[in-house]
Short mmCIF file of C-alpha atoms and ligand atoms in Angstrom, two decimals:
data_model
loop_
_atom_site.label_atom_id
_atom_site.label_comp_id
_atom_site.label_asym_id
_atom_site.label_seq_id
_atom_site.Cartn_x
_atom_site.Cartn_y
_atom_site.Cartn_z
CA UNK C 165 -12.38 -16.28 9.80
CA UNK C 166 -13.47 -15.25 13.16
CA UNK C 167 -13.81 -11.61 14.44
CA UNK C 168 -11.16 -9.84 15.80
CA UNK C 169 -13.06 -9.64 18.87
CA UNK C 170 -12.56 -13.00 19.29
CA UNK C 171 -8.96 -12.87 19.69
CA UNK C 172 -8.75 -9.90 22.18
CA UNK C 173 -8.35 -12.55 25.40
CA UNK C 174 -5.10 -13.71 23.77
CA UNK C 175 -4.01 -10.37 23.86
CA UNK C 176 -4.92 -9.92 27.56
CA UNK C 177 -1.60 -11.55 28.84
CA UNK C 178 2.00 -10.34 27.19
CA UNK C 179 2.80 -12.10 24.12
CA UNK C 180 5.43 -12.34 21.29
CA UNK C 181 3.75 -10.88 18.23
CA UNK C 182 5.26 -10.59 14.77
CA UNK C 183 3.84 -7.86 12.59
CA UNK C 184 4.41 -7.86 8.86
CA UNK C 185 2.83 -6.08 5.62
CA UNK C 186 3.20 -6.27 1.81
CA UNK C 187 6.36 -6.13 -0.52
CA UNK C 188 7.03 -2.79 -2.03
CA UNK C 189 5.29 -1.37 1.19
CA UNK C 190 3.53 2.23 1.10
CA UNK C 191 2.80 4.77 3.71
CA UNK C 192 -0.46 2.54 4.68
CA UNK C 193 1.14 -0.45 4.79
CA UNK C 194 4.28 0.84 7.26
CA UNK C 195 1.95 3.56 8.73
CA UNK C 196 -0.38 0.54 10.17
CA UNK C 197 2.27 -1.62 11.03
CA UNK C 198 4.35 0.65 13.05
CA UNK C 199 1.21 1.99 14.43
CA UNK C 200 0.08 -1.44 15.52
CA UNK C 201 3.62 -1.88 16.80
CA UNK C 202 3.73 1.14 19.08
CA UNK C 203 0.05 0.24 20.30
CA UNK C 204 0.97 -3.66 21.12
CA UNK C 205 4.21 -2.31 22.65
CA UNK C 206 2.58 0.27 25.10
CA UNK C 207 0.08 -2.86 26.12
CA UNK C 208 3.11 -4.70 27.25
CA UNK C 209 3.80 -7.19 24.34
CA UNK C 210 7.00 -7.98 23.19
CA UNK C 211 6.93 -7.24 19.09
CA UNK C 212 8.55 -7.52 16.02
CA UNK C 213 7.93 -5.83 12.98
CA UNK C 214 9.05 -7.12 9.76
CA UNK C 215 8.80 -5.60 6.32
CA UNK C 216 9.04 -7.95 3.40
CA UNK C 217 11.65 -5.54 1.77
CA UNK C 218 13.12 -1.92 1.11
CA UNK C 219 11.22 1.07 2.51
CA UNK C 220 10.74 4.22 -0.03
CA UNK C 221 13.40 7.11 1.09
CA UNK C 222 9.95 9.10 2.04
CA UNK C 223 8.76 7.03 4.72
CA UNK C 224 12.08 6.92 6.77
CA UNK C 225 11.56 9.47 9.06
CA UNK C 226 8.85 7.62 10.31
CA UNK C 227 8.55 6.74 14.46
CA UNK C 228 9.75 3.57 14.71
CA UNK C 229 11.51 2.36 11.21
CA UNK C 230 15.18 1.66 13.45
CA UNK C 231 12.68 -0.98 14.95
CA UNK C 232 11.92 -2.49 11.70
CA UNK C 233 13.52 -5.85 10.23
CA UNK C 234 13.65 -5.71 6.28
CA UNK C 235 13.44 -9.26 5.69
CA UNK C 236 15.71 -9.08 2.27
CA UNK C 237 18.29 -7.70 4.28
CA UNK C 238 17.92 -9.92 7.41
CA UNK C 239 16.13 -12.41 6.71
CA UNK C 240 17.78 -14.70 9.72
CA UNK C 241 16.80 -12.43 12.47
CA UNK C 242 13.14 -11.97 10.80
CA UNK C 243 12.75 -15.50 10.48
CA UNK C 244 13.85 -16.24 14.31
CA UNK C 245 11.32 -13.86 15.41
CA UNK C 246 8.48 -15.27 12.93
CA UNK C 247 9.11 -18.86 14.55
CA UNK C 248 9.38 -17.95 18.25
CA UNK C 249 6.13 -15.61 18.07
CA UNK C 250 3.08 -16.43 19.73
CA UNK C 251 1.00 -14.66 17.49
CA UNK C 252 1.11 -12.96 14.10
CA UNK C 253 -0.70 -9.75 12.81
CA UNK C 254 -0.47 -9.36 8.80
CA UNK C 255 -1.29 -5.41 7.69
CA UNK C 256 -2.89 -4.31 4.31
CA UNK C 257 -2.63 -7.46 2.29
CA UNK C 258 -4.69 -10.25 2.26
CA UNK C 259 -2.76 -12.91 0.36
CA UNK C 260 0.14 -14.49 1.80
CA UNK C 261 1.82 -13.77 -2.11
CA UNK C 262 1.87 -10.51 -1.23
CA UNK C 263 4.74 -10.49 0.92
CA UNK C 264 6.63 -12.55 -2.01
CA UNK C 265 9.87 -13.99 -0.24
CA UNK C 266 8.08 -14.53 2.85
CA UNK C 267 5.13 -15.90 1.57
CA UNK C 268 6.29 -19.80 2.01
CA UNK C 269 7.21 -19.31 5.78
CA UNK C 270 3.85 -17.18 6.53
CA UNK C 271 1.95 -20.42 4.97
CA UNK C 272 4.02 -22.75 7.33
CA UNK C 273 3.70 -20.85 10.30
CA UNK C 274 1.18 -22.54 12.87
CA UNK C 275 0.51 -19.45 15.33
CA UNK C 276 -2.85 -18.01 15.18
CA UNK C 277 -2.98 -15.18 12.48
CA UNK C 278 -4.90 -11.85 12.56
CA UNK C 279 -5.71 -9.97 9.73
CA UNK C 280 -6.27 -6.16 9.08
CA UNK C 281 -6.61 -5.49 5.93
CA UNK C 282 -8.94 -3.08 3.22
CA UNK C 283 -8.32 -5.06 -0.17
CA UNK C 284 -11.13 -7.40 -1.49
CA UNK C 285 -11.28 -10.80 -1.53
CA UNK C 286 -9.19 -11.91 1.53
CA UNK C 287 -7.59 -15.32 1.18
CA UNK C 288 -9.00 -17.89 3.69
CA UNK C 289 -5.97 -18.29 5.81
CA UNK C 290 -6.45 -16.21 9.02
CA UNK C 291 -7.79 -17.35 12.09
CA UNK C 292 -9.27 -14.32 13.20
CA UNK C 293 -9.73 -10.56 11.38
CA UNK C 294 -11.16 -7.14 10.13
CA UNK C 295 -11.36 -7.06 6.32
CA UNK C 296 -13.21 -4.15 5.13
CA UNK C 297 -13.03 -2.96 1.64
CA UNK C 298 -14.90 -0.08 2.48
CA UNK C 299 -12.30 1.69 4.63
CA UNK C 300 -10.30 4.49 3.46
CA UNK C 301 -7.04 2.68 4.74
CA UNK C 302 -5.40 -0.26 6.94
CA UNK C 303 -4.37 2.56 9.35
CA UNK C 304 -8.06 3.68 9.73
CA UNK C 305 -8.67 -0.03 10.56
CA UNK C 306 -5.84 0.03 13.08
CA UNK C 307 -7.36 2.89 14.90
CA UNK C 308 -10.62 1.11 14.76
CA UNK C 309 -8.91 -1.75 16.35
CA UNK C 310 -7.73 0.30 19.20
CA UNK C 311 -10.87 1.50 19.69
CA UNK C 312 -12.74 -1.86 20.02
CA UNK C 313 -10.19 -2.53 22.44
CA UNK C 314 -11.06 0.33 24.41
CA UNK C 315 -7.52 1.93 24.40
CA UNK C 316 -7.96 5.00 22.60
CA UNK C 317 -6.10 6.42 25.90
CA UNK C 318 -2.77 4.40 24.62
CA UNK C 319 -2.67 6.46 21.26
CA UNK C 320 0.50 8.35 21.91
CA UNK C 321 2.53 10.71 19.00
CA UNK C 322 4.08 8.19 17.55
CA UNK C 323 1.16 6.12 17.07
CA UNK C 324 -1.00 8.99 15.73
CA UNK C 325 1.88 10.09 13.08
CA UNK C 326 2.10 6.45 11.75
CA UNK C 327 -1.91 6.28 11.31
CA UNK C 328 -2.25 9.45 9.90
CA UNK C 329 0.30 8.80 7.29
CA UNK C 330 -1.37 5.97 5.81
CA UNK C 331 -5.00 7.31 5.94
CA UNK C 332 -3.30 10.59 4.29
CA UNK C 333 -1.48 8.54 1.16
CA UNK C 334 -4.31 5.97 0.89
CA UNK C 335 -7.13 8.88 0.46
CA UNK C 336 -4.77 10.88 -1.74
CA UNK C 337 -4.57 13.49 0.90
CA UNK C 338 -8.27 13.34 2.07
CA UNK C 339 -9.74 13.99 -1.72
CA UNK C 340 -11.02 10.27 -2.69
CA UNK C 341 -14.37 9.35 -2.26
CA UNK C 342 -13.33 6.87 0.38
CA UNK C 343 -12.85 9.57 2.50
CA UNK C 344 -16.09 9.31 4.82
CA UNK C 345 -16.62 11.25 7.90
CA UNK C 346 -15.36 8.97 10.25
CA UNK C 347 -12.12 9.48 8.56
CA UNK C 348 -12.21 12.85 9.39
CA UNK C 349 -13.58 12.13 12.76
CA UNK C 350 -10.31 9.88 13.49
CA UNK C 351 -7.98 12.52 12.15
CA UNK C 352 -9.69 15.26 14.49
CA UNK C 353 -9.23 12.76 17.66
CA UNK C 354 -5.47 12.65 16.45
CA UNK C 355 -5.62 16.64 16.06
CA UNK C 356 -6.80 16.63 19.79
CA UNK C 357 -4.21 14.68 20.87
CA UNK C 358 -1.34 16.71 19.56
CA UNK C 359 -0.62 15.40 16.10
CA UNK C 360 1.36 17.67 13.65
CA UNK C 361 -0.04 17.00 10.83
CA UNK C 362 1.87 19.64 8.53
CA UNK C 363 5.23 18.15 9.25
CA UNK C 364 4.14 14.62 8.19
CA UNK C 365 2.92 16.16 4.79
CA UNK C 366 6.07 17.89 4.37
CA UNK C 367 7.93 14.47 5.04
CA UNK C 368 6.03 12.52 2.59
CA UNK C 369 5.22 15.04 -0.41
CA UNK C 370 8.06 17.48 0.21
CA UNK C 371 11.06 16.06 0.85
CA UNK C 372 12.12 14.98 -3.18
CA UNK C 373 15.77 14.86 -4.48
CA UNK C 374 16.20 17.23 -7.06
CA UNK C 375 16.72 14.47 -9.43
CA UNK C 376 13.53 13.02 -8.58
CA UNK C 377 11.66 16.01 -9.25
CA UNK C 378 13.64 16.31 -12.52
CA UNK C 379 12.82 12.76 -13.54
CA UNK C 380 9.04 13.89 -13.24
CA UNK C 381 9.49 16.83 -15.55
CA UNK C 382 11.09 14.12 -18.29
CA UNK C 383 8.44 11.35 -17.48
CA UNK C 384 5.49 14.24 -18.06
CA UNK C 385 7.37 15.56 -21.45
CA UNK C 386 8.54 12.54 -22.87
CA UNK C 387 7.17 9.47 -21.16
CA UNK C 388 3.17 10.00 -20.91
CA UNK C 389 1.16 9.30 -23.66
CA UNK C 390 -2.42 10.23 -23.86
CA UNK C 391 -5.44 8.22 -25.63
CA UNK C 392 -8.48 11.06 -25.38
CA UNK C 393 -10.60 8.43 -27.56
CA UNK C 394 -9.90 6.18 -24.63
CA UNK C 395 -10.20 8.49 -22.00
CA UNK C 396 -6.86 6.93 -20.70
CA UNK C 397 -3.23 8.02 -20.28
CA UNK C 398 -0.20 5.60 -19.81
CA UNK C 399 3.15 6.20 -18.74
CA UNK C 400 5.71 3.49 -19.50
CA UNK C 401 9.39 3.57 -17.66
CA UNK C 402 12.19 0.96 -18.96
CA UNK C 403 15.15 0.22 -16.76
CA UNK C 404 16.87 2.99 -18.96
CA UNK C 405 14.64 5.66 -18.34
CA UNK C 406 14.87 4.84 -14.80
CA UNK C 407 18.70 4.70 -14.61
CA UNK C 408 18.96 8.06 -16.52
CA UNK C 409 17.98 9.50 -13.18
CA UNK C 410 19.37 7.39 -10.56
CA UNK C 411 15.78 6.64 -9.70
CA UNK C 412 15.28 5.25 -6.12
CA UNK C 413 12.83 3.25 -4.12
CA UNK C 414 9.87 5.57 -4.07
CA UNK C 415 10.56 7.76 -6.64
CA UNK C 416 7.98 6.42 -8.94
CA UNK C 417 5.32 6.59 -6.20
CA UNK C 418 2.59 8.75 -7.32
CA UNK C 419 3.46 9.18 -11.18
CA UNK C 420 0.44 7.37 -12.04
CA UNK C 421 -1.93 9.71 -10.82
CA UNK C 422 -0.95 12.54 -13.15
CA UNK C 423 -2.70 11.59 -16.25
CA UNK C 424 -5.91 11.46 -13.78
CA UNK C 425 -5.40 15.56 -13.44
CA UNK C 426 -5.77 15.90 -17.43
CA UNK C 427 -9.90 16.81 -17.89
CA UNK C 428 -11.51 13.68 -19.24
CA UNK C 429 -8.89 11.16 -18.54
CA UNK C 430 -10.60 8.36 -16.33
CA UNK C 431 -7.95 5.70 -16.40
CA UNK C 432 -4.20 5.87 -15.78
CA UNK C 433 -1.67 3.26 -16.01
CA UNK C 434 1.98 3.09 -15.16
CA UNK C 435 4.15 -0.01 -16.65
CA UNK C 436 7.79 -0.34 -14.91
CA UNK C 437 9.78 -2.80 -15.91
CA UNK C 438 11.72 -3.65 -12.55
CA UNK C 439 14.48 -6.84 -12.12
CA UNK C 440 12.82 -9.57 -14.23
CA UNK C 441 9.29 -8.57 -14.24
CA UNK C 442 6.86 -5.92 -15.14
CA UNK C 443 4.77 -3.94 -12.62
CA UNK C 444 1.64 -2.46 -13.49
CA UNK C 445 -0.46 0.35 -11.41
CA UNK C 446 -3.50 1.26 -12.44
CA UNK C 447 -5.67 4.08 -10.95
CA UNK C 448 -9.04 5.60 -12.00
CA UNK C 449 -11.71 8.46 -11.41
CA UNK C 450 -15.18 7.14 -11.14
CA UNK C 451 -16.85 4.21 -12.15
CA UNK C 452 -14.45 2.08 -13.96
CA UNK C 453 -13.28 -1.15 -11.81
CA UNK C 454 -9.43 -1.30 -12.13
CA UNK C 455 -9.20 -3.94 -9.24
CA UNK C 456 -11.25 -6.28 -11.56
CA UNK C 457 -8.91 -5.11 -14.48
CA UNK C 458 -5.79 -6.11 -13.00
CA UNK C 459 -7.40 -9.35 -12.07
CA UNK C 460 -8.55 -10.11 -15.41
CA UNK C 461 -5.70 -8.96 -17.52
CA UNK C 462 -2.42 -8.70 -15.07
CA UNK C 463 -2.52 -11.14 -12.38
CA UNK C 464 -3.04 -8.52 -10.01
CA UNK C 465 -5.91 -6.71 -7.81
CA UNK C 466 -6.38 -4.12 -5.44
CA UNK C 467 -8.95 -1.81 -5.26
CA UNK C 468 -11.81 -0.36 -7.16
CA UNK C 469 -10.11 2.72 -8.11
CA UNK C 470 -6.42 1.75 -7.08
CA UNK C 471 -5.06 -1.22 -8.27
CA UNK C 472 -1.75 -3.13 -9.56
CA UNK C 473 -0.83 -6.10 -10.91
CA UNK C 474 2.60 -7.89 -13.10
CA UNK C 475 3.32 -9.59 -16.39
CA UNK C 476 6.52 -11.91 -17.22
CA UNK C 477 5.92 -10.45 -20.85
CA UNK C 478 8.97 -8.16 -22.14
CA UNK C 479 8.65 -4.32 -21.76
CA UNK C 480 7.80 -3.63 -25.32
CA UNK C 481 5.28 -6.54 -25.58
CA UNK C 482 3.56 -5.34 -22.21
CA UNK C 483 3.10 -1.82 -23.87
CA UNK C 484 1.79 -3.51 -26.95
CA UNK C 485 -0.37 -6.11 -25.10
CA UNK C 486 -2.03 -2.81 -22.73
CA UNK C 487 -2.57 -0.81 -25.77
CA UNK C 488 -4.73 -3.63 -27.34
CA UNK C 489 -6.44 -4.33 -24.32
CA UNK C 490 -7.38 -0.47 -23.84
CA UNK C 491 -8.97 -0.86 -27.33
CA UNK C 492 -10.95 -4.20 -26.31
CA UNK C 493 -12.04 -2.44 -23.30
CA UNK C 494 -13.28 0.81 -24.98
CA UNK C 495 -16.91 0.15 -24.98
CA UNK C 496 -16.59 -0.50 -21.11
CA UNK C 497 -14.25 2.83 -20.11
CA UNK C 498 -17.08 4.94 -22.45
CA UNK C 499 -19.81 3.55 -20.23
CA UNK C 500 -18.49 4.43 -17.09
CA UNK C 501 -17.99 8.18 -17.70
P1 5GP K 224 0.33 0.16 -6.43
O1 5GP K 224 -0.08 0.58 -7.75
O2 5GP K 224 0.71 1.55 -5.83
O3 5GP K 224 1.46 -0.57 -5.99
O4 5GP K 224 -0.73 -0.77 -5.78
C1 5GP K 224 -2.17 -0.11 -5.87
C2 5GP K 224 -3.19 -0.85 -4.83
O5 5GP K 224 -3.06 -2.23 -5.65
C3 5GP K 224 -2.91 -1.38 -3.83
O6 5GP K 224 -3.90 -1.11 -2.59
C4 5GP K 224 -2.10 -2.92 -3.72
O7 5GP K 224 -2.06 -2.97 -2.58
C5 5GP K 224 -2.78 -3.21 -4.71
N1 5GP K 224 -1.71 -4.25 -5.70
C6 5GP K 224 -0.47 -3.80 -6.35
N2 5GP K 224 -0.36 -4.72 -6.85
C7 5GP K 224 -0.90 -5.81 -6.68
C8 5GP K 224 -0.83 -7.39 -6.90
O8 5GP K 224 0.39 -7.61 -7.67
N3 5GP K 224 -1.66 -7.97 -6.82
C9 5GP K 224 -3.00 -7.47 -5.88
N4 5GP K 224 -3.71 -8.40 -5.49
N5 5GP K 224 -2.98 -6.28 -5.53
C10 5GP K 224 -2.00 -5.37 -5.73
MN1 MN K 225 -3.75 0.61 2.05
#
């Protein structure tokens, strides 16, 4: 992969640009995609942004969501944009398979592909890009990309709101160790431009439905298991649990973090039964590497302290398998405390 600066000449004249991100997009995925979208449109390009699937409700306020295509809802229009574009940007993922149904179409596309991402181990399929796991978020990297292009003056309030959202969500509201001085400098710059950060916190964190709040109560009372011996917590949610509270897309966001708020719990797991597969989310505090854990046991990956994966086992078997692994890795967990 060549450095992203080598792609700058391609952006000197107006181009048709296709941007996409990972399936089940989060704040950083949609923030980086839309932040880049607003910037490239301002530069004079014709841009199409495509999410591989539906967005969670808590991101539906974001400037530009009405311009987004959802591949699952409008595959034809999305594919047409992919076929006709001159250039492809991929943000917040580094392996085609993370885009689910778009995977084979991206693999078949012959246009130059540019990666902006902060996950470990990028697949060797991009022509140009930035892949920096030490970065807090892809939104921070889009900000860096705009500055590298000497276009800081093109960051308007829409771009700022999108980029802020991804940095805020990926850093746990600026508390994870990855929140560097540069992150705060970026936010200071966005504030100088007039960013209203309080509104964004309210949109993302204080816009719950009543049933989502009651669901959280149910999950913490009935569905959270704590294993003090292993310094670990587990929340496992079946389809039936989610039906009880009419759980919507995005309503399970953040649940995995709750066990980590308990003293001495260093490793938290959320198991959710979804369609025909089981989705796993892992979070840790400190030195336990959940990215390796997800790769080793659950066909996944991600970051050191936040990762995900999946299994094709049944819901019940997944829980049993997870508990067995937990006892097997116990010494490794203990060593990290
Ligand atoms: P989440 O638990 O929020 O779904 O994901 C946490 C982190 O792990 C995110 O950075 C996400 O991109 C990554 N991740 C989640 N699922 C997978 C997966 O199946 N494979 C890989 N490689 N990364 C994943
Ligand atoms: Mn991210």
